[in-house]
Amino acid sequence: INAEYMGDYLTSVITDIALQGNRVIMVAMSERPTGDFPKEEPVDDKLTCLAILGIQDPIRPGVAEAVKVCQNAGIRVRMVTGDNKQTAISISKKCGIYNEEGGVAMEGQEFRRMVHAFPEKLNELLPKLQVLARSSPSDKHVLVDLIQSQGEVVAVTGDGTNDGPALKLADVGFAMMSGTDIAKSASDIILMDDNFVSVVKATMWGRNVNDNIRKFIQFQVTVNVVGVLLTFIGAVSNPDNASPLSPVQLLWLNLIMDTLAALALATEQPSEELLKRPPVAKQAALISKRMWVNIVGHAFYQLILMLMLLAYGREWFACSEKTHLTMVFNTFIMMQIWNEFNSRKLYDEVNVFAGITRSVAHLAVTVIMVACQVFAVQFAGEFMNTVPLSLHDWIVCNAFAAASLPLGFFLRLIPVKEKQAAVVTKAPFFAPDSPKASHLLRLANKTLMQIEVRNAFQGALEQPKAHFRRRADTASRVASQEGSTIHMRKDL
């Protein structure tokens, strides 16, 4: 048989097996003279092909759906693998990672060549790069560094010792529970089930924690602004310079609005709706323009209404001075309780009660706050400096307070265009145009690997059962950032 024909035939067989998503292994035989078996693998070309095998590595259930969820959430998923290009493309298509129309699949050799020879062209291709096949451990490390140099946030998954440098360099490193000790120690989060679906859950929880913090800030700023201005203006306008809220009432306000409100707003459970919007930019302000509209609008309404009640409330309701000040205090507290529902929404959502059943803690805390306020007004008058109110007075106070809900509805109808945060870029740690970049990269990887191996063995001697920290606060911050990138291994 013609050698050239046989080579083309074997190549076509290998390609056909690889295109089916199989890993290709060739079994060959080398004829040696009788004697001892050689210790090293033969390096001559006198090999006889015996068989070509294809090993199927099935995709875990739910991975394709998880990848699609990530893409809808503004996260670009890339595959970095050591398999050949055909196998990588086939698997990435099944996972929904590779798109032939706009995606780019590249081999590690070409990637390394472009890093040194065409760095500018490579930077243009990076947003489209979806598959990197035949890659070396250093390729993964360089890819993470290049993406970070463009101002993006990178998350990496890995389980091997060679993944250690990339996991360490990434903003968030996800290690598999079945991975090596070096990979676990270099990562930030360990996936207990070794499943990519858990990365989606981590992203959802990260965005949820970020949103809950901003909800409480939105609520707390409104309370503090109105409380400070009401106390100051009320004391200045009073002939005796007496504050409309007594010191005990201010302490009661802080107790209810700080502690209980924090529990109500910060314990809301995540929902899949969090993954249907783009991420928040890394450089974005903590308080967005939409939040400022809500804060200023509610603070203005509350302050004006409280000042009017303070000035004219006694005439409107024909009541005593003590009852008048009690109604001022009660209306102010009930305003904050009603405004908690408005603070649950940070964007343009119209229905503030959507998903309220998901937050059992919010409902429970709200009931506790109302009960505490009723007790403070009706039964703790001597301590709280209040007098019991009638049912009519309670209805009036709640009517003024509940007006915050329609006000919040109209405030959310105001069009607000968020300012796009500037992307902060940085030079890659290893300059691609440097002739010593390859040498420096190999030296750095080797040094880092030696340090990690030493630490792993030292930790194993000191603690037989090593405990690895999970820096969930890092994942909460990064999972919600713009341009997040997750590299998925071939064996997910």
Tab-separated table of C-alpha atoms in Angstrom:
chain	number	residue	atom	x	y	z
A	1	ILE	CA	0.000	0.000	0.000
A	2	ASN	CA	1.257	3.452	-0.889
A	3	ALA	CA	2.587	5.212	2.237
A	4	GLU	CA	1.136	8.564	1.191
A	5	TYR	CA	-2.268	7.006	0.621
A	6	MET	CA	-2.121	5.224	3.971
A	7	GLY	CA	-1.194	8.487	5.724
A	8	ASP	CA	-4.124	10.300	4.139
A	9	TYR	CA	-6.417	7.404	5.042
A	10	LEU	CA	-5.350	7.384	8.682
A	11	THR	CA	-5.733	11.161	8.839
A	12	SER	CA	-9.282	10.945	7.489
A	13	VAL	CA	-10.152	8.239	10.020
A	14	ILE	CA	-8.747	10.308	12.885
A	15	THR	CA	-10.611	13.397	11.684
A	16	ASP	CA	-13.879	11.484	11.339
A	17	ILE	CA	-13.601	10.106	14.887
A	18	ALA	CA	-12.664	13.525	16.277
A	19	LEU	CA	-15.578	15.243	14.562
A	20	GLN	CA	-17.897	12.953	16.508
A	21	GLY	CA	-16.534	14.421	19.732
A	22	ASN	CA	-14.294	11.487	20.599
A	23	ARG	CA	-10.756	11.544	21.919
A	24	VAL	CA	-8.513	9.707	19.488
A	25	ILE	CA	-5.884	7.217	20.639
A	26	MET	CA	-3.672	5.242	18.279
A	27	VAL	CA	-2.154	1.911	19.331
A	28	ALA	CA	1.117	1.106	17.565
A	29	MET	CA	3.736	-1.652	17.814
A	30	SER	CA	7.485	-1.473	17.511
A	31	GLU	CA	9.512	-4.600	16.684
A	32	ARG	CA	12.579	-4.861	18.866
A	33	PRO	CA	15.313	-7.461	18.987
A	34	THR	CA	15.091	-10.023	21.775
A	35	GLY	CA	16.392	-8.870	25.093
A	36	ASP	CA	15.382	-6.694	27.989
A	37	PHE	CA	12.436	-4.369	27.509
A	38	PRO	CA	13.700	-0.779	27.035
A	39	LYS	CA	13.100	1.572	29.940
A	40	GLU	CA	12.291	4.527	27.684
A	41	GLU	CA	9.742	4.828	24.912
A	42	PRO	CA	11.179	4.127	21.438
A	43	VAL	CA	11.808	7.268	19.430
A	44	ASP	CA	12.319	5.670	15.998
A	45	ASP	CA	9.709	5.824	13.268
A	46	LYS	CA	9.461	2.053	12.794
A	47	LEU	CA	6.004	1.712	14.310
A	48	THR	CA	3.190	-0.477	13.051
A	49	CYS	CA	-0.352	0.850	13.529
A	50	LEU	CA	-2.564	-1.721	15.194
A	51	ALA	CA	-5.739	0.212	15.953
A	52	ILE	CA	-7.286	3.663	16.229
A	53	LEU	CA	-9.624	4.078	19.160
A	54	GLY	CA	-12.207	6.754	19.902
A	55	ILE	CA	-13.046	7.414	23.549
A	56	GLN	CA	-16.413	9.047	24.190
A	57	ASP	CA	-16.480	11.592	27.024
A	58	PRO	CA	-20.189	12.455	27.388
A	59	ILE	CA	-21.244	15.926	28.409
A	60	ARG	CA	-22.764	16.192	31.846
A	61	PRO	CA	-26.529	16.766	31.968
A	62	GLY	CA	-27.502	20.413	32.153
A	63	VAL	CA	-24.197	21.814	30.884
A	64	ALA	CA	-25.574	23.061	27.545
A	65	GLU	CA	-28.468	24.786	29.317
A	66	ALA	CA	-26.072	26.309	31.858
A	67	VAL	CA	-23.869	27.689	29.085
A	68	LYS	CA	-26.887	29.308	27.434
A	69	VAL	CA	-27.916	30.879	30.741
A	70	CYS	CA	-24.408	32.307	31.135
A	71	GLN	CA	-24.500	33.775	27.634
A	72	ASN	CA	-27.892	35.385	28.309
A	73	ALA	CA	-26.400	36.854	31.485
A	74	GLY	CA	-23.628	38.568	29.509
A	75	ILE	CA	-20.915	36.023	30.335
A	76	ARG	CA	-18.686	34.781	27.525
A	77	VAL	CA	-17.864	31.095	27.910
A	78	ARG	CA	-14.653	29.785	26.341
A	79	MET	CA	-13.233	26.272	26.092
A	80	VAL	CA	-9.507	25.723	26.617
A	81	THR	CA	-8.504	22.114	26.051
A	82	GLY	CA	-5.599	19.892	25.092
A	83	ASP	CA	-7.674	17.883	22.607
A	84	ASN	CA	-7.278	18.370	18.883
A	85	LYS	CA	-9.224	21.068	17.122
A	86	GLN	CA	-11.887	18.829	15.582
A	87	THR	CA	-12.735	17.181	18.899
A	88	ALA	CA	-12.833	20.538	20.687
A	89	ILE	CA	-15.126	22.067	18.059
A	90	SER	CA	-17.489	19.089	18.160
A	91	ILE	CA	-17.788	19.146	21.957
A	92	SER	CA	-18.093	22.936	22.105
A	93	LYS	CA	-20.938	22.815	19.582
A	94	LYS	CA	-22.815	20.319	21.739
A	95	CYS	CA	-22.320	22.594	24.746
A	96	GLY	CA	-23.407	25.678	22.810
A	97	ILE	CA	-20.030	27.394	23.189
A	98	TYR	CA	-18.826	27.507	19.593
A	99	ASN	CA	-20.704	29.420	16.928
A	100	GLU	CA	-19.417	28.958	13.390
A	101	GLU	CA	-20.838	32.272	12.208
A	102	GLY	CA	-19.068	34.614	14.615
A	103	GLY	CA	-16.805	32.425	16.725
A	104	VAL	CA	-13.123	31.609	16.311
A	105	ALA	CA	-11.481	28.264	17.055
A	106	MET	CA	-7.700	28.257	17.324
A	107	GLU	CA	-4.918	25.834	18.176
A	108	GLY	CA	-2.326	26.518	20.830
A	109	GLN	CA	0.542	26.674	18.349
A	110	GLU	CA	-1.165	29.408	16.333
A	111	PHE	CA	-2.106	31.227	19.531
A	112	ARG	CA	1.498	31.276	20.750
A	113	ARG	CA	2.686	32.491	17.364
A	114	MET	CA	0.212	35.373	17.357
A	115	VAL	CA	1.153	36.332	20.928
A	116	HIS	CA	4.716	37.038	19.768
A	117	ALA	CA	4.257	38.042	16.121
A	118	PHE	CA	0.801	39.650	15.870
A	119	PRO	CA	-0.273	40.870	19.342
A	120	GLU	CA	-2.568	43.594	17.994
A	121	LYS	CA	-4.418	41.184	15.707
A	122	LEU	CA	-4.750	38.731	18.585
A	123	ASN	CA	-6.306	41.418	20.799
A	124	GLU	CA	-8.907	42.009	18.091
A	125	LEU	CA	-9.678	38.274	17.928
A	126	LEU	CA	-9.928	37.747	21.692
A	127	PRO	CA	-13.626	38.770	21.990
A	128	LYS	CA	-14.440	36.207	19.245
A	129	LEU	CA	-12.150	33.433	20.521
A	130	GLN	CA	-14.386	30.616	21.758
A	131	VAL	CA	-12.242	27.487	21.494
A	132	LEU	CA	-8.516	27.072	22.121
A	133	ALA	CA	-7.411	23.528	21.261
A	134	ARG	CA	-4.069	21.757	21.597
A	135	SER	CA	-3.237	24.252	24.318
A	136	SER	CA	-0.426	24.051	26.836
A	137	PRO	CA	-0.708	25.130	30.502
A	138	SER	CA	1.115	28.347	29.641
A	139	ASP	CA	-1.490	29.159	26.952
A	140	LYS	CA	-4.247	29.204	29.561
A	141	HIS	CA	-2.179	31.484	31.783
A	142	VAL	CA	-1.379	33.884	28.922
A	143	LEU	CA	-5.022	33.937	27.761
A	144	VAL	CA	-6.218	34.940	31.231
A	145	ASP	CA	-3.591	37.687	31.378
A	146	LEU	CA	-4.513	39.060	27.942
A	147	ILE	CA	-8.246	39.155	28.727
A	148	GLN	CA	-7.595	40.901	32.037
A	149	SER	CA	-5.415	43.453	30.244
A	150	GLN	CA	-8.523	44.491	28.288
A	151	GLY	CA	-10.291	45.437	31.504
A	152	GLU	CA	-12.452	42.329	31.790
A	153	VAL	CA	-13.037	40.047	34.746
A	154	VAL	CA	-12.006	36.424	34.274
A	155	ALA	CA	-13.140	33.270	36.031
A	156	VAL	CA	-11.340	29.986	35.353
A	157	THR	CA	-12.283	26.378	36.047
A	158	GLY	CA	-9.661	23.676	36.411
A	159	ASP	CA	-8.747	20.513	38.241
A	160	GLY	CA	-5.145	19.702	37.366
A	161	THR	CA	-1.773	20.765	38.704
A	162	ASN	CA	-1.046	22.547	35.433
A	163	ASP	CA	-4.156	24.702	35.956
A	164	GLY	CA	-2.667	26.188	39.143
A	165	PRO	CA	-1.065	29.315	37.589
A	166	ALA	CA	-4.215	30.214	35.625
A	167	LEU	CA	-6.461	29.643	38.663
A	168	LYS	CA	-4.185	31.840	40.754
A	169	LEU	CA	-4.077	34.643	38.175
A	170	ALA	CA	-7.827	34.676	37.484
A	171	ASP	CA	-10.141	37.010	39.372
A	172	VAL	CA	-12.093	33.956	40.503
A	173	GLY	CA	-10.764	30.413	40.328
A	174	PHE	CA	-13.134	27.444	40.424
A	175	ALA	CA	-11.495	24.123	41.297
A	176	MET	CA	-13.126	20.729	41.089
A	177	MET	CA	-13.531	18.692	44.252
A	178	SER	CA	-11.886	15.782	42.455
A	179	GLY	CA	-8.961	17.979	41.402
A	180	THR	CA	-5.449	18.065	42.773
A	181	ASP	CA	-4.482	19.763	46.020
A	182	ILE	CA	-2.492	22.373	44.101
A	183	ALA	CA	-5.517	23.326	41.995
A	184	LYS	CA	-7.687	23.613	45.118
A	185	SER	CA	-5.182	25.763	46.999
A	186	ALA	CA	-4.804	28.092	43.996
A	187	SER	CA	-8.579	28.541	43.571
A	188	ASP	CA	-11.121	30.705	45.333
A	189	ILE	CA	-14.123	28.360	45.219
A	190	ILE	CA	-14.288	24.556	45.139
A	191	LEU	CA	-17.171	22.975	43.229
A	192	MET	CA	-18.271	20.108	45.435
A	193	ASP	CA	-20.207	18.371	42.633
A	194	ASP	CA	-17.626	18.978	39.859
A	195	ASN	CA	-20.390	20.421	37.689
A	196	PHE	CA	-20.404	23.552	35.545
A	197	VAL	CA	-24.016	24.150	36.571
A	198	SER	CA	-22.685	25.167	39.987
A	199	VAL	CA	-20.849	28.065	38.338
A	200	VAL	CA	-24.214	29.420	37.204
A	201	LYS	CA	-25.530	29.127	40.754
A	202	ALA	CA	-22.481	30.969	42.068
A	203	THR	CA	-23.091	33.750	39.539
A	204	MET	CA	-26.745	34.025	40.539
A	205	TRP	CA	-25.918	34.178	44.237
A	206	GLY	CA	-23.167	36.708	43.622
A	207	ARG	CA	-25.521	39.049	41.797
A	208	ASN	CA	-28.157	38.521	44.479
A	209	VAL	CA	-25.785	39.521	47.293
A	210	ASN	CA	-24.679	42.587	45.343
A	211	ASP	CA	-28.289	43.625	44.701
A	212	ASN	CA	-29.318	43.084	48.330
A	213	ILE	CA	-26.522	45.346	49.536
A	214	ARG	CA	-27.577	48.067	47.109
A	215	LYS	CA	-31.222	47.699	48.155
A	216	PHE	CA	-30.306	48.359	51.765
A	217	ILE	CA	-28.138	51.330	50.763
A	218	GLN	CA	-31.010	52.785	48.742
A	219	PHE	CA	-33.330	52.437	51.725
A	220	GLN	CA	-30.861	53.603	54.360
A	221	VAL	CA	-29.763	56.753	52.536
A	222	THR	CA	-33.396	57.847	52.226
A	223	VAL	CA	-34.054	57.313	55.939
A	224	ASN	CA	-30.900	59.102	57.043
A	225	VAL	CA	-31.382	62.103	54.768
A	226	VAL	CA	-34.978	62.664	55.881
A	227	GLY	CA	-34.224	61.955	59.552
A	228	VAL	CA	-31.280	64.368	59.755
A	229	LEU	CA	-33.031	67.187	57.881
A	230	LEU	CA	-36.288	66.738	59.824
A	231	THR	CA	-34.495	66.831	63.158
A	232	PHE	CA	-32.406	69.862	62.196
A	233	ILE	CA	-35.170	71.930	60.562
A	234	GLY	CA	-37.679	71.017	63.277
A	235	ALA	CA	-35.292	72.045	66.056
A	236	VAL	CA	-34.329	75.308	64.340
A	237	SER	CA	-37.931	76.308	63.625
A	238	ASN	CA	-39.129	75.464	67.138
A	239	PRO	CA	-39.132	78.418	69.593
A	240	ASP	CA	-37.666	76.178	72.300
A	241	ASN	CA	-35.205	74.534	69.846
A	242	ALA	CA	-36.787	71.181	70.682
A	243	SER	CA	-36.465	68.354	68.183
A	244	PRO	CA	-39.759	66.892	66.877
A	245	LEU	CA	-38.312	63.431	67.590
A	246	SER	CA	-37.153	62.663	71.099
A	247	PRO	CA	-33.807	60.892	71.702
A	248	VAL	CA	-35.599	57.640	72.553
A	249	GLN	CA	-37.622	57.866	69.350
A	250	LEU	CA	-34.439	58.388	67.323
A	251	LEU	CA	-32.907	55.328	68.964
A	252	TRP	CA	-36.077	53.405	68.172
A	253	LEU	CA	-35.818	54.581	64.563
A	254	ASN	CA	-32.221	53.370	64.323
A	255	LEU	CA	-33.087	50.032	65.904
A	256	ILE	CA	-35.960	49.354	63.525
A	257	MET	CA	-34.569	50.891	60.347
A	258	ASP	CA	-30.995	49.632	60.677
A	259	THR	CA	-31.208	46.169	62.193
A	260	LEU	CA	-34.628	44.916	61.115
A	261	ALA	CA	-34.586	46.615	57.708
A	262	ALA	CA	-31.184	45.089	57.006
A	263	LEU	CA	-32.608	41.645	57.767
A	264	ALA	CA	-35.616	42.301	55.545
A	265	LEU	CA	-33.713	43.556	52.494
A	266	ALA	CA	-30.504	41.547	52.749
A	267	THR	CA	-32.078	38.101	53.071
A	268	GLU	CA	-34.053	37.998	49.840
A	269	GLN	CA	-33.433	34.764	47.938
A	270	PRO	CA	-32.051	34.808	44.358
A	271	SER	CA	-34.179	34.185	41.298
A	272	GLU	CA	-33.454	33.300	37.678
A	273	GLU	CA	-34.431	36.830	36.693
A	274	LEU	CA	-31.006	37.918	37.909
A	275	LEU	CA	-29.445	36.012	35.003
A	276	LYS	CA	-31.616	37.673	32.371
A	277	ARG	CA	-29.925	41.066	32.536
A	278	PRO	CA	-26.405	42.184	31.685
A	279	PRO	CA	-23.852	42.373	34.481
A	280	VAL	CA	-22.968	45.543	36.335
A	281	ALA	CA	-19.722	47.122	35.185
A	282	LYS	CA	-16.733	46.650	37.444
A	283	GLN	CA	-16.133	50.411	37.556
A	284	ALA	CA	-19.842	51.280	37.919
A	285	ALA	CA	-20.907	53.447	40.838
A	286	LEU	CA	-22.369	51.682	43.854
A	287	ILE	CA	-25.417	53.961	43.710
A	288	SER	CA	-26.768	54.069	40.161
A	289	LYS	CA	-28.720	56.918	38.584
A	290	ARG	CA	-31.940	54.950	38.978
A	291	MET	CA	-31.208	54.564	42.685
A	292	TRP	CA	-30.537	58.300	42.989
A	293	VAL	CA	-33.909	59.059	41.381
A	294	ASN	CA	-35.639	56.801	43.921
A	295	ILE	CA	-33.665	58.220	46.860
A	296	VAL	CA	-34.183	61.882	45.965
A	297	GLY	CA	-37.844	61.406	45.022
A	298	HIS	CA	-38.838	59.580	48.215
A	299	ALA	CA	-36.681	61.779	50.446
A	300	PHE	CA	-38.238	64.933	48.978
A	301	TYR	CA	-41.782	63.612	49.461
A	302	GLN	CA	-41.152	62.424	53.009
A	303	LEU	CA	-39.396	65.618	54.103
A	304	ILE	CA	-42.054	67.955	52.650
A	305	LEU	CA	-44.905	65.920	54.122
A	306	MET	CA	-43.256	65.673	57.551
A	307	LEU	CA	-42.572	69.409	57.662
A	308	MET	CA	-46.181	70.140	56.708
A	309	LEU	CA	-47.440	67.746	59.390
A	310	LEU	CA	-45.114	69.358	61.878
A	311	ALA	CA	-46.303	72.859	61.004
A	312	TYR	CA	-50.021	72.330	60.317
A	313	GLY	CA	-50.858	68.870	61.649
A	314	ARG	CA	-52.256	70.112	64.947
A	315	GLU	CA	-54.710	72.387	63.111
A	316	TRP	CA	-55.648	69.702	60.565
A	317	PHE	CA	-56.514	67.068	63.152
A	318	ALA	CA	-57.588	69.332	66.038
A	319	CYS	CA	-55.561	67.376	68.538
A	320	SER	CA	-53.310	68.038	71.503
A	321	GLU	CA	-49.603	68.775	71.220
A	322	LYS	CA	-48.708	65.319	72.530
A	323	THR	CA	-50.986	63.585	70.049
A	324	HIS	CA	-49.662	65.798	67.263
A	325	LEU	CA	-46.016	64.835	67.908
A	326	THR	CA	-47.011	61.176	68.270
A	327	MET	CA	-48.646	61.274	64.834
A	328	VAL	CA	-45.537	62.890	63.376
A	329	PHE	CA	-43.376	60.140	64.845
A	330	ASN	CA	-45.786	57.358	63.805
A	331	THR	CA	-46.158	58.657	60.249
A	332	PHE	CA	-42.381	58.862	59.838
A	333	ILE	CA	-41.871	55.263	60.981
A	334	MET	CA	-44.716	53.905	58.852
A	335	MET	CA	-43.304	55.722	55.812
A	336	GLN	CA	-40.079	53.768	56.143
A	337	ILE	CA	-41.938	50.470	56.498
A	338	TRP	CA	-43.919	51.115	53.316
A	339	ASN	CA	-40.829	52.393	51.508
A	340	GLU	CA	-39.086	49.074	52.151
A	341	PHE	CA	-41.192	47.570	49.404
A	342	ASN	CA	-40.036	50.278	46.987
A	343	SER	CA	-36.424	49.622	47.969
A	344	ARG	CA	-36.736	45.999	46.803
A	345	LYS	CA	-36.432	47.184	43.199
A	346	LEU	CA	-33.264	48.695	41.778
A	347	TYR	CA	-34.163	48.935	38.105
A	348	ASP	CA	-37.286	49.711	36.084
A	349	GLU	CA	-39.514	47.022	37.596
A	350	VAL	CA	-43.068	48.266	37.955
A	351	ASN	CA	-44.493	45.761	40.439
A	352	VAL	CA	-42.686	46.126	43.774
A	353	PHE	CA	-44.475	43.056	45.145
A	354	ALA	CA	-43.186	40.723	42.412
A	355	GLY	CA	-41.382	37.797	44.037
A	356	ILE	CA	-42.361	38.862	47.543
A	357	THR	CA	-43.285	35.284	48.415
A	358	ARG	CA	-39.670	34.364	47.755
A	359	SER	CA	-38.612	36.524	50.685
A	360	VAL	CA	-40.314	35.023	53.715
A	361	ALA	CA	-37.866	36.846	55.972
A	362	HIS	CA	-38.943	40.200	54.524
A	363	LEU	CA	-42.598	39.534	55.291
A	364	ALA	CA	-41.802	38.236	58.771
A	365	VAL	CA	-39.590	41.219	59.611
A	366	THR	CA	-42.215	43.639	58.299
A	367	VAL	CA	-44.843	42.094	60.578
A	368	ILE	CA	-42.413	42.348	63.516
A	369	MET	CA	-41.705	46.026	62.774
A	370	VAL	CA	-45.391	46.894	62.583
A	371	ALA	CA	-46.056	45.023	65.838
A	372	CYS	CA	-43.174	46.799	67.563
A	373	GLN	CA	-44.414	50.171	66.367
A	374	VAL	CA	-47.943	49.489	67.594
A	375	PHE	CA	-46.563	48.441	70.968
A	376	ALA	CA	-44.309	51.510	71.178
A	377	VAL	CA	-47.170	53.913	70.460
A	378	GLN	CA	-50.061	52.253	72.273
A	379	PHE	CA	-48.432	50.661	75.317
A	380	ALA	CA	-45.005	52.229	75.877
A	381	GLY	CA	-46.067	55.843	75.943
A	382	GLU	CA	-44.154	56.872	79.068
A	383	PHE	CA	-40.916	55.372	77.792
A	384	MET	CA	-41.341	56.408	74.129
A	385	ASN	CA	-42.796	59.821	74.922
A	386	THR	CA	-46.006	59.054	72.990
A	387	VAL	CA	-49.733	58.773	73.630
A	388	PRO	CA	-52.137	56.089	72.332
A	389	LEU	CA	-53.684	56.901	68.949
A	390	SER	CA	-57.202	56.164	67.808
A	391	LEU	CA	-58.070	53.954	64.842
A	392	HIS	CA	-58.778	57.081	62.792
A	393	ASP	CA	-55.316	58.448	63.601
A	394	TRP	CA	-53.687	55.158	62.578
A	395	ILE	CA	-55.569	55.199	59.259
A	396	VAL	CA	-54.444	58.773	58.589
A	397	CYS	CA	-50.808	57.954	59.379
A	398	ASN	CA	-50.828	54.897	57.127
A	399	ALA	CA	-52.576	56.785	54.323
A	400	PHE	CA	-49.768	59.339	54.256
A	401	ALA	CA	-47.171	56.554	54.469
A	402	ALA	CA	-48.725	54.256	51.847
A	403	ALA	CA	-48.580	57.102	49.309
A	404	SER	CA	-44.932	56.067	48.895
A	405	LEU	CA	-46.063	53.132	46.752
A	406	PRO	CA	-47.739	55.106	43.922
A	407	LEU	CA	-44.933	57.645	44.172
A	408	GLY	CA	-42.394	54.861	43.617
A	409	PHE	CA	-44.424	53.645	40.621
A	410	PHE	CA	-44.224	57.032	38.922
A	411	LEU	CA	-40.537	57.457	39.809
A	412	ARG	CA	-39.726	54.188	38.056
A	413	LEU	CA	-41.492	55.444	34.927
A	414	ILE	CA	-38.964	58.263	34.623
A	415	PRO	CA	-36.496	57.276	31.868
A	416	VAL	CA	-32.965	57.063	33.202
A	417	LYS	CA	-29.906	56.326	31.099
A	418	GLU	CA	-27.096	54.861	33.107
A	419	LYS	CA	-23.637	56.179	32.345
A	420	GLN	CA	-21.372	53.568	30.844
A	421	ALA	CA	-18.393	53.044	33.118
A	422	ALA	CA	-15.024	53.457	31.449
A	423	VAL	CA	-13.116	50.203	30.971
A	424	VAL	CA	-9.740	50.392	32.673
A	425	THR	CA	-7.151	48.522	30.629
A	426	LYS	CA	-3.685	47.496	31.698
A	427	ALA	CA	-0.599	46.209	30.004
A	428	PRO	CA	-0.228	42.421	30.041
A	429	PHE	CA	2.146	41.117	32.676
A	430	PHE	CA	4.037	39.413	29.880
A	431	ALA	CA	4.399	41.875	27.011
A	432	PRO	CA	3.644	39.921	23.815
A	433	ASP	CA	6.196	41.855	21.764
A	434	SER	CA	9.026	41.109	24.178
A	435	PRO	CA	11.564	38.575	22.841
A	436	LYS	CA	11.961	37.244	26.384
A	437	ALA	CA	8.251	36.771	27.007
A	438	SER	CA	8.292	33.035	26.383
A	439	HIS	CA	11.317	32.510	28.611
A	440	LEU	CA	9.869	34.677	31.389
A	441	LEU	CA	6.551	32.873	31.178
A	442	ARG	CA	8.145	29.449	31.500
A	443	LEU	CA	10.315	30.661	34.374
A	444	ALA	CA	7.358	32.218	36.214
A	445	ASN	CA	5.183	29.134	35.745
A	446	LYS	CA	7.964	26.859	36.933
A	447	THR	CA	8.643	29.000	40.000
A	448	LEU	CA	4.964	29.275	40.869
A	449	MET	CA	4.499	25.548	40.446
A	450	GLN	CA	7.435	24.789	42.736
A	451	ILE	CA	6.036	27.101	45.399
A	452	GLU	CA	2.574	25.533	45.147
A	453	VAL	CA	3.994	21.999	45.339
A	454	ARG	CA	6.059	22.908	48.393
A	455	ASN	CA	3.068	24.509	50.118
A	456	ALA	CA	0.857	21.546	49.279
A	457	PHE	CA	3.283	19.016	50.733
A	458	GLN	CA	3.985	21.200	53.756
A	459	GLY	CA	0.263	21.598	54.411
A	460	ALA	CA	-0.269	17.863	54.010
A	461	LEU	CA	2.365	17.152	56.656
A	462	GLU	CA	0.967	19.681	59.115
A	463	GLN	CA	-2.705	18.998	58.457
A	464	PRO	CA	-3.615	15.568	57.121
A	465	LYS	CA	-7.040	16.832	56.259
A	466	ALA	CA	-6.505	20.155	54.568
A	467	HIS	CA	-9.283	22.686	54.720
A	468	PHE	CA	-9.508	25.106	51.872
A	469	ARG	CA	-11.025	28.502	52.221
A	470	ARG	CA	-13.794	29.577	49.972
A	471	ARG	CA	-13.679	33.272	49.306
A	472	ALA	CA	-17.366	33.705	48.542
A	473	ASP	CA	-17.106	37.493	48.970
A	474	THR	CA	-14.781	37.565	45.954
A	475	ALA	CA	-17.265	35.530	43.870
A	476	SER	CA	-20.184	37.798	44.960
A	477	ARG	CA	-18.265	40.863	43.757
A	478	VAL	CA	-16.906	39.382	40.540
A	479	ALA	CA	-19.928	37.276	39.431
A	480	SER	CA	-21.912	40.474	38.999
A	481	GLN	CA	-19.237	42.347	36.998
A	482	GLU	CA	-19.358	43.266	33.354
A	483	GLY	CA	-17.472	41.185	30.840
A	484	SER	CA	-17.089	38.178	33.102
A	485	THR	CA	-15.431	35.272	31.286
A	486	ILE	CA	-15.560	31.622	32.259
A	487	HIS	CA	-13.269	29.015	30.722
A	488	MET	CA	-14.837	25.588	30.654
A	489	ARG	CA	-12.765	22.466	30.434
A	490	LYS	CA	-13.459	19.776	27.907
A	491	ASP	CA	-14.491	17.230	30.542
A	492	LEU	CA	-17.353	19.198	32.052
